[in-house]
mmCIF file of C-alpha atoms in Angstrom:
data_model
loop_
_atom_site.group_PDB
_atom_site.id
_atom_site.type_symbol
_atom_site.label_atom_id
_atom_site.label_comp_id
_atom_site.label_asym_id
_atom_site.label_seq_id
_atom_site.Cartn_x
_atom_site.Cartn_y
_atom_site.Cartn_z
ATOM 1 C CA MET A 4 49.181 84.923 80.648
ATOM 2 C CA LYS A 5 47.972 82.713 77.779
ATOM 3 C CA LYS A 6 49.185 79.236 77.458
ATOM 4 C CA LYS A 7 50.373 77.947 74.008
ATOM 5 C CA GLU A 8 50.113 74.546 72.568
ATOM 6 C CA GLY A 9 52.925 72.311 73.663
ATOM 7 C CA SER A 10 53.856 74.727 76.584
ATOM 8 C CA PHE A 11 54.049 71.894 79.211
ATOM 9 C CA SER A 12 57.660 72.892 80.039
ATOM 10 C CA ASP A 13 56.740 76.549 80.316
ATOM 11 C CA SER A 14 53.830 75.815 82.808
ATOM 12 C CA ALA A 15 56.076 73.419 84.727
ATOM 13 C CA PHE A 16 58.847 75.976 84.922
ATOM 14 C CA LEU A 17 56.484 78.769 86.067
ATOM 15 C CA LEU A 18 54.912 76.554 88.728
ATOM 16 C CA HIS A 19 58.350 75.566 90.077
ATOM 17 C CA LYS A 20 59.401 79.266 90.097
ATOM 18 C CA LEU A 21 56.235 80.002 92.112
ATOM 19 C CA GLN A 22 56.884 77.127 94.474
ATOM 20 C CA GLU A 23 60.392 78.443 95.158
ATOM 21 C CA GLU A 24 58.902 81.822 95.845
ATOM 22 C CA ILE A 25 56.387 80.530 98.338
ATOM 23 C CA LYS A 26 58.989 78.539 100.252
ATOM 24 C CA ASN A 27 60.258 81.894 101.480
ATOM 25 C CA CYS A 28 56.704 83.271 102.322
ATOM 26 C CA GLN A 29 56.335 84.767 105.762
ATOM 27 C CA LYS A 30 52.995 86.547 105.243
ATOM 28 C CA CYS A 31 51.267 84.725 108.056
ATOM 29 C CA PRO A 32 52.506 82.799 111.150
ATOM 30 C CA LEU A 33 51.789 79.397 109.645
ATOM 31 C CA TYR A 34 55.325 79.232 108.167
ATOM 32 C CA ARG A 35 56.629 78.903 111.651
ATOM 33 C CA THR A 36 54.788 75.712 112.473
ATOM 34 C CA ARG A 37 54.829 73.858 109.153
ATOM 35 C CA THR A 38 57.108 70.944 108.441
ATOM 36 C CA ASN A 39 56.888 71.225 104.619
ATOM 37 C CA LEU A 40 55.304 73.534 102.176
ATOM 38 C CA VAL A 41 52.397 71.793 100.375
ATOM 39 C CA PHE A 42 52.377 73.473 96.972
ATOM 40 C CA GLY A 43 50.357 71.187 94.767
ATOM 41 C CA GLU A 44 50.985 68.426 92.213
ATOM 42 C CA GLY A 45 49.703 66.987 88.914
ATOM 43 C CA ASN A 46 49.752 67.990 85.225
ATOM 44 C CA PRO A 47 51.005 71.523 84.882
ATOM 45 C CA ASP A 48 48.679 71.901 81.781
ATOM 46 C CA ALA A 49 45.653 70.084 83.316
ATOM 47 C CA ILE A 50 42.169 70.743 82.165
ATOM 48 C CA LEU A 51 40.939 70.287 85.719
ATOM 49 C CA ILE A 52 42.221 71.622 88.938
ATOM 50 C CA ILE A 53 40.954 70.298 92.294
ATOM 51 C CA VAL A 54 41.118 72.715 95.176
ATOM 52 C CA GLY A 55 40.956 71.797 98.819
ATOM 53 C CA GLU A 56 41.321 74.001 101.875
ATOM 54 C CA ALA A 57 44.500 73.242 103.679
ATOM 55 C CA PRO A 58 47.155 70.527 104.255
ATOM 56 C CA GLY A 59 46.665 68.036 107.159
ATOM 57 C CA LYS A 60 49.197 66.190 109.193
ATOM 58 C CA ASP A 61 50.139 63.657 106.503
ATOM 59 C CA GLU A 62 50.393 66.267 103.827
ATOM 60 C CA ASP A 63 52.565 68.512 106.009
ATOM 61 C CA LEU A 64 54.930 65.527 106.671
ATOM 62 C CA GLN A 65 55.204 64.501 103.001
ATOM 63 C CA GLY A 66 54.851 67.899 101.266
ATOM 64 C CA ARG A 67 52.148 66.597 98.967
ATOM 65 C CA PRO A 68 48.444 67.386 98.847
ATOM 66 C CA PHE A 69 45.782 64.818 99.707
ATOM 67 C CA VAL A 70 47.918 61.852 100.793
ATOM 68 C CA GLY A 71 46.019 61.041 104.003
ATOM 69 C CA ALA A 72 42.711 59.290 104.529
ATOM 70 C CA ALA A 73 40.796 62.152 102.736
ATOM 71 C CA GLY A 74 43.230 62.052 99.881
ATOM 72 C CA LYS A 75 42.865 58.261 99.602
ATOM 73 C CA LEU A 76 39.147 58.626 99.316
ATOM 74 C CA LEU A 77 39.486 61.392 96.750
ATOM 75 C CA ARG A 78 42.053 59.525 94.598
ATOM 76 C CA GLU A 79 40.181 56.222 94.716
ATOM 77 C CA SER A 80 36.974 58.023 93.685
ATOM 78 C CA LEU A 81 38.749 59.684 90.717
ATOM 79 C CA ARG A 82 40.151 56.283 89.671
ATOM 80 C CA TYR A 83 36.710 54.652 90.078
ATOM 81 C CA LEU A 84 35.294 57.326 87.742
ATOM 82 C CA GLU A 85 38.250 56.705 85.325
ATOM 83 C CA ILE A 86 39.394 60.270 85.496
ATOM 84 C CA PRO A 87 42.989 59.972 84.393
ATOM 85 C CA GLU A 88 45.728 61.533 86.477
ATOM 86 C CA ASP A 89 47.021 63.490 83.537
ATOM 87 C CA LYS A 90 43.823 65.391 83.378
ATOM 88 C CA PHE A 91 44.063 67.023 86.813
ATOM 89 C CA TYR A 92 46.196 69.140 89.221
ATOM 90 C CA ILE A 93 45.519 69.163 92.935
ATOM 91 C CA ALA A 94 46.143 72.074 95.282
ATOM 92 C CA ASN A 95 44.889 73.786 98.422
ATOM 93 C CA ILE A 96 43.862 77.330 99.306
ATOM 94 C CA LEU A 97 46.553 77.266 102.055
ATOM 95 C CA LYS A 98 49.993 75.944 101.421
ATOM 96 C CA CYS A 99 50.913 75.451 105.066
ATOM 97 C CA ARG A 100 49.154 73.355 107.685
ATOM 98 C CA PRO A 101 46.997 75.072 110.281
ATOM 99 C CA PRO A 102 48.095 73.738 113.783
ATOM 100 C CA GLY A 103 45.872 70.915 114.914
ATOM 101 C CA ASN A 104 44.111 70.811 111.602
ATOM 102 C CA ARG A 105 41.930 73.718 112.661
ATOM 103 C CA ASP A 106 39.940 75.731 110.091
ATOM 104 C CA PRO A 107 41.794 78.292 108.051
ATOM 105 C CA LYS A 108 41.542 81.778 109.289
ATOM 106 C CA PRO A 109 40.328 84.664 107.009
ATOM 107 C CA GLU A 110 43.647 86.379 107.220
ATOM 108 C CA GLU A 111 45.508 83.202 106.282
ATOM 109 C CA ILE A 112 43.234 82.738 103.338
ATOM 110 C CA ALA A 113 43.830 86.341 102.330
ATOM 111 C CA CYS A 114 47.541 85.812 102.344
ATOM 112 C CA CYS A 115 47.638 82.520 100.410
ATOM 113 C CA LEU A 116 44.851 83.146 97.883
ATOM 114 C CA PRO A 117 47.041 85.104 95.474
ATOM 115 C CA TYR A 118 49.278 82.099 95.221
ATOM 116 C CA LEU A 119 46.398 79.848 94.295
ATOM 117 C CA LYS A 120 45.199 82.397 91.737
ATOM 118 C CA ARG A 121 48.663 82.420 90.210
ATOM 119 C CA GLN A 122 48.616 78.563 89.979
ATOM 120 C CA ILE A 123 45.298 78.769 88.207
ATOM 121 C CA GLN A 124 46.610 81.456 85.943
ATOM 122 C CA ILE A 125 49.577 79.328 84.956
ATOM 123 C CA ILE A 126 47.788 76.063 84.547
ATOM 124 C CA GLN A 127 44.702 77.654 82.878
ATOM 125 C CA PRO A 128 42.280 74.769 83.614
ATOM 126 C CA LYS A 129 38.859 74.714 82.112
ATOM 127 C CA ILE A 130 37.262 73.169 85.149
ATOM 128 C CA ILE A 131 37.713 73.806 88.914
ATOM 129 C CA CYS A 132 36.349 71.311 91.411
ATOM 130 C CA SER A 133 36.319 72.948 94.904
ATOM 131 C CA LEU A 134 36.317 70.639 97.893
ATOM 132 C CA GLY A 135 34.457 71.743 101.018
ATOM 133 C CA LYS A 136 33.166 75.027 102.481
ATOM 134 C CA PHE A 137 36.375 77.100 102.621
ATOM 135 C CA SER A 138 37.678 76.628 99.058
ATOM 136 C CA THR A 139 34.131 76.917 97.612
ATOM 137 C CA GLN A 140 33.298 80.064 99.466
ATOM 138 C CA THR A 141 36.577 81.643 98.692
ATOM 139 C CA LEU A 142 36.501 80.886 95.023
ATOM 140 C CA LEU A 143 32.885 81.965 94.666
ATOM 141 C CA ASN A 144 33.235 84.978 97.038
ATOM 142 C CA THR A 145 30.043 83.884 98.878
ATOM 143 C CA THR A 146 28.962 82.957 102.388
ATOM 144 C CA ARG A 147 26.523 80.294 101.218
ATOM 145 C CA GLY A 148 26.924 76.876 102.712
ATOM 146 C CA ILE A 149 28.516 73.889 100.920
ATOM 147 C CA THR A 150 25.256 71.846 101.283
ATOM 148 C CA TYR A 151 23.615 74.419 99.187
ATOM 149 C CA LEU A 152 26.383 75.063 96.609
ATOM 150 C CA ARG A 153 27.559 71.475 96.020
ATOM 151 C CA GLY A 154 26.708 69.858 92.736
ATOM 152 C CA GLN A 155 25.897 73.172 90.947
ATOM 153 C CA LYS A 156 27.727 74.475 87.938
ATOM 154 C CA PHE A 157 29.084 77.955 88.170
ATOM 155 C CA THR A 158 30.653 79.988 85.360
ATOM 156 C CA LEU A 159 33.702 81.992 86.473
ATOM 157 C CA PRO A 160 35.539 84.790 84.660
ATOM 158 C CA HIS A 161 37.275 83.642 81.394
ATOM 159 C CA GLY A 162 34.708 80.933 80.987
ATOM 160 C CA LYS A 163 35.990 78.517 83.626
ATOM 161 C CA ILE A 164 33.481 76.096 85.171
ATOM 162 C CA LEU A 165 33.442 75.637 88.956
ATOM 163 C CA ILE A 166 31.648 72.536 90.395
ATOM 164 C CA PRO A 167 31.718 72.434 94.236
ATOM 165 C CA THR A 168 31.455 69.289 96.335
ATOM 166 C CA TYR A 169 31.947 68.120 99.919
ATOM 167 C CA HIS A 170 35.473 67.862 101.217
ATOM 168 C CA PRO A 171 36.385 64.073 101.250
ATOM 169 C CA ALA A 172 37.327 64.357 104.962
ATOM 170 C CA ALA A 173 33.677 65.350 105.661
ATOM 171 C CA CYS A 174 32.516 62.294 103.743
ATOM 172 C CA ILE A 175 34.652 60.141 106.046
ATOM 173 C CA TYR A 176 32.849 61.424 109.061
ATOM 174 C CA ARG A 177 29.484 61.549 107.326
ATOM 175 C CA PRO A 178 29.209 58.454 105.190
ATOM 176 C CA PRO A 179 25.815 59.394 103.753
ATOM 177 C CA TRP A 180 27.474 62.306 102.072
ATOM 178 C CA ARG A 181 29.655 59.990 99.881
ATOM 179 C CA LYS A 182 26.819 59.247 97.525
ATOM 180 C CA GLN A 183 26.430 63.002 96.782
ATOM 181 C CA PHE A 184 30.223 63.368 96.670
ATOM 182 C CA MET A 185 30.400 60.763 93.946
ATOM 183 C CA ALA A 186 27.460 62.272 92.066
ATOM 184 C CA ASP A 187 29.214 65.635 92.037
ATOM 185 C CA LEU A 188 32.472 64.114 90.793
ATOM 186 C CA LYS A 189 30.451 62.420 88.066
ATOM 187 C CA LYS A 190 29.292 65.920 86.974
ATOM 188 C CA VAL A 191 32.953 66.944 86.853
ATOM 189 C CA LYS A 192 33.680 63.956 84.633
ATOM 190 C CA GLN A 193 30.625 64.868 82.346
ATOM 191 C CA GLU A 194 32.121 68.366 81.962
ATOM 192 C CA LEU A 195 35.535 66.913 81.262
ATOM 193 C CA GLU A 196 34.015 64.700 78.471
ATOM 194 C CA ARG A 197 32.103 67.702 77.076
ATOM 195 C CA LEU A 198 35.233 69.923 76.979
ATOM 196 C CA SER A 199 37.826 67.333 75.964
ATOM 197 C CA SER A 200 38.145 65.447 72.839
ATOM 198 C CA THR A 201 39.722 62.517 74.846
ATOM 199 C CA SER A 202 37.488 59.588 75.414
ATOM 200 C CA TYR A 203 37.374 58.085 78.893
#
């Protein structure tokens, strides 16, 4: 699916249609314990998509991604770097909260990954920023650790650039990682500046 100039409404419509489809998803048991589906939010035609791993308690209650403490750190960091909200879309690998905020299971990722791929296909970003181990390993199809992968630039099929970094939740529990987290987001901004004619 190729996006045409001025197709904001097309992308928004397709994302809404996908969201309605996922509301009825029963591919894994997580649908039984969720409060709300956490689909994603942002510019449907964003140049950047930020991908986390799964909703937490706050996200499950509000039905929005990254609205808890980790989300606050992420959004404040993006504002500090002057990355405008209209440049990005935020989503997770999983659309339903794992009970107790446990790690996603491989079978849950396998069920939900096609939905994320369809989001990416609709939005057609030029840059993907993966947050944390699970989203990075899933998108790169690797078992390498996030401490090794973070801050590097990977070229995906169709020329998309992926830049991994730590999950902001990990940076809350490991404050020394925040410096590297910000450094990685600066690389994302540099890539945005390279690919976009918009000045920041």
